[in-house]
Amino acid sequence: AQSVAQPEDQVNVAEGNPLTVKCTYSVSGNPYLFWYVQYPNRGLQFLLKYITGDNLVKGSYGFEAEFNKSQTSFHLKKPSALVSDSALYFCAVRGGTSGSARQLTFGSGTQLTVLP
Amino acid sequence: GAGVSQSPSNKVTEKGKDVELRCDPISGHTALYWYRQSLGQGLEFLIYFQGNSAPDKSGLPSDRFSAERTGGSVSTLTIQRTQQEDSAVYLCASSLAQQGSYEQYFGPGTRLTVT
């Protein structure tokens, strides 16, 4: 079975400071990893993905994430936070091997608040 | 281009009634997924359609839930004899499901309230 852990329910950061939202995963075989953002009363918006290749992936709105196989982590980062980044962030995983379930398994979400 | 659309955006129904939720995926996306988002349970997978293959129904919580996808495009999620615990936001997503393009694109959701 695959699973995702987001250990922080809430992350607060000052505007202009770097931000990190943590994610660890468990899956059989190679992982496909994703970050999504959800604004109030909206659906989930795709930010970035890791499928294969470079461990540092870049996505929308200046976000990036680092895949670390040995630590089974995929932390979301941004060098300089904006107030408009305040939202609920979800990490998700699916297996990359043949026969793996195709649906995403999501973490519980981390509420990011960027303080002006 | 147009994203995933869902209707209705909000649905209030009485306990015991049946409801139908609709999803229009992104044109050309062969994979379609239904998820449910609730405060207590987070984001849960319900059902997955891929092309003409038999759907993966492993996430459906009870036999009151069913879904179909007509013509490989529009999907309808039906909940029969609704219960208060069915209250949640129902999210639909679609994907190309091709190598390297596994990300899913979500609709805005249908907020279901069972009174």
mmCIF file of C-alpha atoms in Angstrom:
data_model
loop_
_atom_site.group_PDB
_atom_site.id
_atom_site.type_symbol
_atom_site.label_atom_id
_atom_site.label_comp_id
_atom_site.label_asym_id
_atom_site.label_seq_id
_atom_site.Cartn_x
_atom_site.Cartn_y
_atom_site.Cartn_z
ATOM 1 C CA ALA A 1 0.000 0.000 0.000
ATOM 2 C CA GLN A 2 1.178 3.521 -0.683
ATOM 3 C CA SER A 3 1.061 6.369 1.815
ATOM 4 C CA VAL A 4 2.081 9.988 2.277
ATOM 5 C CA ALA A 5 2.885 11.849 5.461
ATOM 6 C CA GLN A 6 2.827 15.599 5.870
ATOM 7 C CA PRO A 7 4.025 16.025 9.436
ATOM 8 C CA GLU A 8 3.019 19.675 9.811
ATOM 9 C CA ASP A 9 -0.623 20.700 9.817
ATOM 10 C CA GLN A 10 0.363 24.364 9.798
ATOM 11 C CA VAL A 11 3.422 26.288 8.606
ATOM 12 C CA ASN A 12 3.815 30.000 9.210
ATOM 13 C CA VAL A 13 6.487 32.060 7.479
ATOM 14 C CA ALA A 14 7.188 35.749 7.068
ATOM 15 C CA GLU A 15 6.857 37.273 3.625
ATOM 16 C CA GLY A 16 10.186 37.280 1.812
ATOM 17 C CA ASN A 17 11.581 34.389 3.831
ATOM 18 C CA PRO A 18 12.189 30.929 2.355
ATOM 19 C CA LEU A 19 9.510 28.323 2.951
ATOM 20 C CA THR A 20 9.558 24.539 3.204
ATOM 21 C CA VAL A 21 6.573 22.199 3.374
ATOM 22 C CA LYS A 22 7.580 18.663 4.276
ATOM 23 C CA CYS A 23 6.451 15.397 2.718
ATOM 24 C CA THR A 24 7.561 11.800 3.105
ATOM 25 C CA TYR A 25 6.152 8.845 1.212
ATOM 26 C CA SER A 26 5.966 5.080 1.088
ATOM 27 C CA VAL A 27 5.365 3.180 -2.143
ATOM 28 C CA SER A 28 6.493 -0.014 -3.833
ATOM 29 C CA GLY A 29 8.980 0.554 -6.604
ATOM 30 C CA ASN A 30 9.764 3.923 -8.112
ATOM 31 C CA PRO A 31 7.530 6.757 -6.942
ATOM 32 C CA TYR A 32 5.714 9.324 -8.973
ATOM 33 C CA LEU A 33 5.359 12.372 -6.713
ATOM 34 C CA PHE A 34 3.189 15.458 -6.971
ATOM 35 C CA TRP A 35 2.401 18.685 -5.160
ATOM 36 C CA TYR A 36 -0.969 20.379 -5.365
ATOM 37 C CA VAL A 37 -2.261 23.640 -3.907
ATOM 38 C CA GLN A 38 -5.834 24.371 -2.867
ATOM 39 C CA TYR A 39 -7.212 27.850 -2.355
ATOM 40 C CA PRO A 40 -10.436 28.295 -0.337
ATOM 41 C CA ASN A 41 -13.513 26.833 -2.036
ATOM 42 C CA ARG A 42 -11.474 25.797 -5.062
ATOM 43 C CA GLY A 43 -10.311 22.498 -6.515
ATOM 44 C CA LEU A 44 -6.740 21.265 -6.388
ATOM 45 C CA GLN A 45 -4.231 22.984 -8.651
ATOM 46 C CA PHE A 46 -1.202 21.077 -9.940
ATOM 47 C CA LEU A 47 2.146 22.637 -8.934
ATOM 48 C CA LEU A 48 4.877 20.202 -9.902
ATOM 49 C CA LYS A 49 5.844 16.552 -10.277
ATOM 50 C CA TYR A 50 8.748 14.179 -10.022
ATOM 51 C CA ILE A 51 8.692 11.223 -12.390
ATOM 52 C CA THR A 52 12.350 10.576 -13.126
ATOM 53 C CA GLY A 53 15.580 12.453 -13.743
ATOM 54 C CA ASP A 54 16.898 15.475 -11.859
ATOM 55 C CA ASN A 55 16.102 15.346 -8.150
ATOM 56 C CA LEU A 56 15.283 19.065 -8.063
ATOM 57 C CA VAL A 57 12.123 19.840 -9.960
ATOM 58 C CA LYS A 58 10.740 23.279 -10.664
ATOM 59 C CA GLY A 59 7.090 24.115 -10.951
ATOM 60 C CA SER A 60 4.563 26.899 -11.087
ATOM 61 C CA TYR A 61 4.762 30.206 -9.193
ATOM 62 C CA GLY A 62 8.432 29.812 -8.277
ATOM 63 C CA PHE A 63 7.951 26.595 -6.301
ATOM 64 C CA GLU A 64 10.413 23.732 -6.427
ATOM 65 C CA ALA A 65 10.744 20.378 -4.742
ATOM 66 C CA GLU A 66 13.625 18.077 -3.985
ATOM 67 C CA PHE A 67 13.302 14.321 -4.342
ATOM 68 C CA ASN A 68 15.437 12.398 -1.861
ATOM 69 C CA LYS A 69 15.247 8.662 -2.419
ATOM 70 C CA SER A 70 17.238 7.623 0.645
ATOM 71 C CA GLN A 71 15.024 9.689 2.939
ATOM 72 C CA THR A 72 11.848 8.977 0.919
ATOM 73 C CA SER A 73 11.078 12.673 0.995
ATOM 74 C CA PHE A 74 9.773 15.231 -1.457
ATOM 75 C CA HIS A 75 9.784 18.586 0.327
ATOM 76 C CA LEU A 76 8.245 21.636 -1.330
ATOM 77 C CA LYS A 77 10.305 24.821 -1.261
ATOM 78 C CA LYS A 78 10.268 28.428 -2.354
ATOM 79 C CA PRO A 79 13.154 30.883 -1.891
ATOM 80 C CA SER A 80 10.979 33.904 -1.078
ATOM 81 C CA ALA A 81 7.407 33.538 0.166
ATOM 82 C CA LEU A 82 4.540 35.784 -0.874
ATOM 83 C CA VAL A 83 1.352 36.515 1.058
ATOM 84 C CA SER A 84 -0.529 35.145 -1.951
ATOM 85 C CA ASP A 85 1.140 31.738 -1.396
ATOM 86 C CA SER A 86 -1.067 31.260 1.671
ATOM 87 C CA ALA A 87 -3.141 28.150 0.920
ATOM 88 C CA LEU A 88 -3.507 24.428 1.662
ATOM 89 C CA TYR A 89 -0.791 22.255 0.132
ATOM 90 C CA PHE A 90 -1.084 18.550 -0.601
ATOM 91 C CA CYS A 91 1.636 16.055 -1.429
ATOM 92 C CA ALA A 92 0.587 12.967 -3.404
ATOM 93 C CA VAL A 93 2.154 9.733 -4.624
ATOM 94 C CA ARG A 94 1.432 6.894 -6.990
ATOM 95 C CA GLY A 95 3.533 3.892 -7.854
ATOM 96 C CA GLY A 96 5.583 3.936 -11.038
ATOM 97 C CA THR A 97 5.819 0.220 -11.704
ATOM 98 C CA SER A 98 3.582 -1.782 -13.973
ATOM 99 C CA GLY A 99 0.514 -2.891 -12.069
ATOM 100 C CA SER A 100 0.681 -0.035 -9.586
ATOM 101 C CA ALA A 101 -2.556 1.643 -8.648
ATOM 102 C CA ARG A 102 -3.180 4.611 -10.885
ATOM 103 C CA GLN A 103 -4.949 6.790 -8.363
ATOM 104 C CA LEU A 104 -3.114 9.313 -6.222
ATOM 105 C CA THR A 105 -2.711 8.864 -2.501
ATOM 106 C CA PHE A 106 -2.685 12.215 -0.753
ATOM 107 C CA GLY A 107 -1.191 13.474 2.453
ATOM 108 C CA SER A 108 -3.387 15.188 5.013
ATOM 109 C CA GLY A 109 -2.414 18.639 3.811
ATOM 110 C CA THR A 110 -0.379 21.514 5.256
ATOM 111 C CA GLN A 111 -1.895 24.954 5.728
ATOM 112 C CA LEU A 112 0.700 27.540 4.753
ATOM 113 C CA THR A 113 0.272 31.059 6.087
ATOM 114 C CA VAL A 114 2.597 33.787 4.876
ATOM 115 C CA LEU A 115 2.585 36.742 7.220
ATOM 116 C CA PRO A 116 3.047 40.265 5.824
ATOM 117 C CA GLY B 1 -7.992 25.560 -22.897
ATOM 118 C CA ALA B 2 -11.007 24.486 -20.879
ATOM 119 C CA GLY B 3 -10.322 22.676 -17.667
ATOM 120 C CA VAL B 4 -12.305 20.014 -15.857
ATOM 121 C CA SER B 5 -15.836 21.148 -15.114
ATOM 122 C CA GLN B 6 -18.258 19.778 -12.562
ATOM 123 C CA SER B 7 -21.933 20.342 -11.902
ATOM 124 C CA PRO B 8 -23.685 21.278 -9.792
ATOM 125 C CA SER B 9 -21.244 23.311 -7.710
ATOM 126 C CA ASN B 10 -23.445 22.859 -4.652
ATOM 127 C CA LYS B 11 -26.110 20.294 -3.866
ATOM 128 C CA VAL B 12 -28.286 20.103 -0.778
ATOM 129 C CA THR B 13 -30.401 16.993 -0.468
ATOM 130 C CA GLU B 14 -32.490 15.247 2.122
ATOM 131 C CA LYS B 15 -31.339 12.019 3.696
ATOM 132 C CA GLY B 16 -32.551 9.058 1.667
ATOM 133 C CA LYS B 17 -32.702 10.849 -1.680
ATOM 134 C CA ASP B 18 -30.563 9.939 -4.697
ATOM 135 C CA VAL B 19 -28.114 12.434 -6.223
ATOM 136 C CA GLU B 20 -26.163 12.610 -9.474
ATOM 137 C CA LEU B 21 -22.924 14.527 -9.851
ATOM 138 C CA ARG B 22 -21.489 15.294 -13.266
ATOM 139 C CA CYS B 23 -17.920 15.678 -14.506
ATOM 140 C CA ASP B 24 -16.676 16.919 -17.891
ATOM 141 C CA PRO B 25 -12.980 16.067 -18.244
ATOM 142 C CA ILE B 26 -10.398 17.906 -20.298
ATOM 143 C CA SER B 27 -10.823 17.008 -23.957
ATOM 144 C CA GLY B 28 -8.471 14.210 -24.981
ATOM 145 C CA HIS B 29 -7.797 12.975 -21.449
ATOM 146 C CA THR B 30 -8.307 9.229 -21.350
ATOM 147 C CA ALA B 31 -8.210 8.795 -17.576
ATOM 148 C CA LEU B 32 -10.886 10.094 -15.209
ATOM 149 C CA TYR B 33 -10.922 9.899 -11.424
ATOM 150 C CA TRP B 34 -13.393 10.673 -8.654
ATOM 151 C CA TYR B 35 -12.205 11.628 -5.173
ATOM 152 C CA ARG B 36 -13.981 12.760 -2.046
ATOM 153 C CA GLN B 37 -12.704 15.438 0.312
ATOM 154 C CA SER B 38 -14.057 15.673 3.822
ATOM 155 C CA LEU B 39 -12.788 17.155 7.061
ATOM 156 C CA GLY B 40 -12.409 13.893 8.870
ATOM 157 C CA GLN B 41 -11.105 11.726 6.039
ATOM 158 C CA GLY B 42 -9.010 14.050 3.897
ATOM 159 C CA LEU B 43 -8.828 13.221 0.182
ATOM 160 C CA GLU B 44 -10.084 9.733 -0.641
ATOM 161 C CA PHE B 45 -10.005 7.932 -3.966
ATOM 162 C CA LEU B 46 -13.373 6.622 -5.136
ATOM 163 C CA ILE B 47 -13.189 5.299 -8.712
ATOM 164 C CA TYR B 48 -10.974 5.418 -11.816
ATOM 165 C CA PHE B 49 -11.794 5.073 -15.513
ATOM 166 C CA GLN B 50 -9.178 4.477 -18.207
ATOM 167 C CA GLY B 51 -10.288 4.303 -21.820
ATOM 168 C CA ASN B 52 -12.466 1.263 -22.469
ATOM 169 C CA SER B 53 -11.047 -0.765 -19.587
ATOM 170 C CA ALA B 54 -13.186 -1.885 -16.679
ATOM 171 C CA PRO B 55 -13.196 0.843 -14.014
ATOM 172 C CA ASP B 56 -11.265 0.475 -10.782
ATOM 173 C CA LYS B 57 -14.033 0.697 -8.171
ATOM 174 C CA SER B 58 -11.856 -0.215 -5.224
ATOM 175 C CA GLY B 59 -12.398 3.101 -3.427
ATOM 176 C CA LEU B 60 -16.190 3.181 -3.448
ATOM 177 C CA PRO B 61 -17.291 3.171 0.219
ATOM 178 C CA SER B 62 -20.535 1.234 -0.254
ATOM 179 C CA ASP B 63 -22.831 -0.206 -2.897
ATOM 180 C CA ARG B 64 -24.891 2.989 -2.706
ATOM 181 C CA PHE B 65 -22.152 4.613 -4.780
ATOM 182 C CA SER B 66 -21.797 4.015 -8.514
ATOM 183 C CA ALA B 67 -20.325 5.805 -11.487
ATOM 184 C CA GLU B 68 -20.336 5.572 -15.219
ATOM 185 C CA ARG B 69 -18.453 7.192 -18.033
ATOM 186 C CA THR B 70 -20.241 7.510 -21.335
ATOM 187 C CA GLY B 71 -18.409 7.633 -24.635
ATOM 188 C CA GLY B 72 -15.072 7.913 -22.878
ATOM 189 C CA SER B 73 -15.824 11.472 -21.845
ATOM 190 C CA VAL B 74 -18.479 12.698 -19.408
ATOM 191 C CA SER B 75 -18.844 10.866 -16.116
ATOM 192 C CA THR B 76 -21.678 10.719 -13.609
ATOM 193 C CA LEU B 77 -21.280 9.732 -9.970
ATOM 194 C CA THR B 78 -24.532 8.531 -8.404
ATOM 195 C CA ILE B 79 -25.182 8.196 -4.703
ATOM 196 C CA GLN B 80 -28.356 6.350 -3.784
ATOM 197 C CA ARG B 81 -30.235 6.719 -0.500
ATOM 198 C CA THR B 82 -27.893 9.458 0.701
ATOM 199 C CA GLN B 83 -26.740 9.498 4.307
ATOM 200 C CA GLN B 84 -25.390 12.389 6.365
ATOM 201 C CA GLU B 85 -21.906 10.878 6.283
ATOM 202 C CA ASP B 86 -21.945 11.315 2.488
ATOM 203 C CA SER B 87 -21.663 15.093 2.997
ATOM 204 C CA ALA B 88 -18.349 16.120 1.434
ATOM 205 C CA VAL B 89 -16.809 17.802 -1.577
ATOM 206 C CA TYR B 90 -16.675 15.442 -4.540
ATOM 207 C CA LEU B 91 -13.749 16.147 -6.848
ATOM 208 C CA CYS B 92 -13.264 14.904 -10.383
ATOM 209 C CA ALA B 93 -9.884 14.795 -12.101
ATOM 210 C CA SER B 94 -8.629 13.824 -15.534
ATOM 211 C CA SER B 95 -5.254 12.889 -16.937
ATOM 212 C CA LEU B 96 -3.553 12.020 -20.181
ATOM 213 C CA ALA B 97 -2.142 8.973 -18.410
ATOM 214 C CA GLN B 98 0.741 8.792 -20.876
ATOM 215 C CA GLN B 99 4.348 8.160 -19.957
ATOM 216 C CA GLY B 100 5.687 11.281 -18.296
ATOM 217 C CA SER B 101 2.260 12.927 -18.092
ATOM 218 C CA TYR B 102 0.668 11.379 -15.058
ATOM 219 C CA GLU B 103 -0.440 14.556 -13.327
ATOM 220 C CA GLN B 104 -4.140 14.855 -12.729
ATOM 221 C CA TYR B 105 -6.094 18.036 -13.296
ATOM 222 C CA PHE B 106 -8.951 18.683 -10.918
ATOM 223 C CA GLY B 107 -12.315 20.314 -11.306
ATOM 224 C CA PRO B 108 -13.702 22.802 -8.776
ATOM 225 C CA GLY B 109 -15.742 20.117 -7.035
ATOM 226 C CA THR B 110 -19.352 19.584 -6.015
ATOM 227 C CA ARG B 111 -20.156 20.345 -2.394
ATOM 228 C CA LEU B 112 -22.793 17.845 -1.257
ATOM 229 C CA THR B 113 -24.755 18.498 1.921
ATOM 230 C CA VAL B 114 -27.138 15.828 3.173
ATOM 231 C CA THR B 115 -29.671 17.145 5.702
#
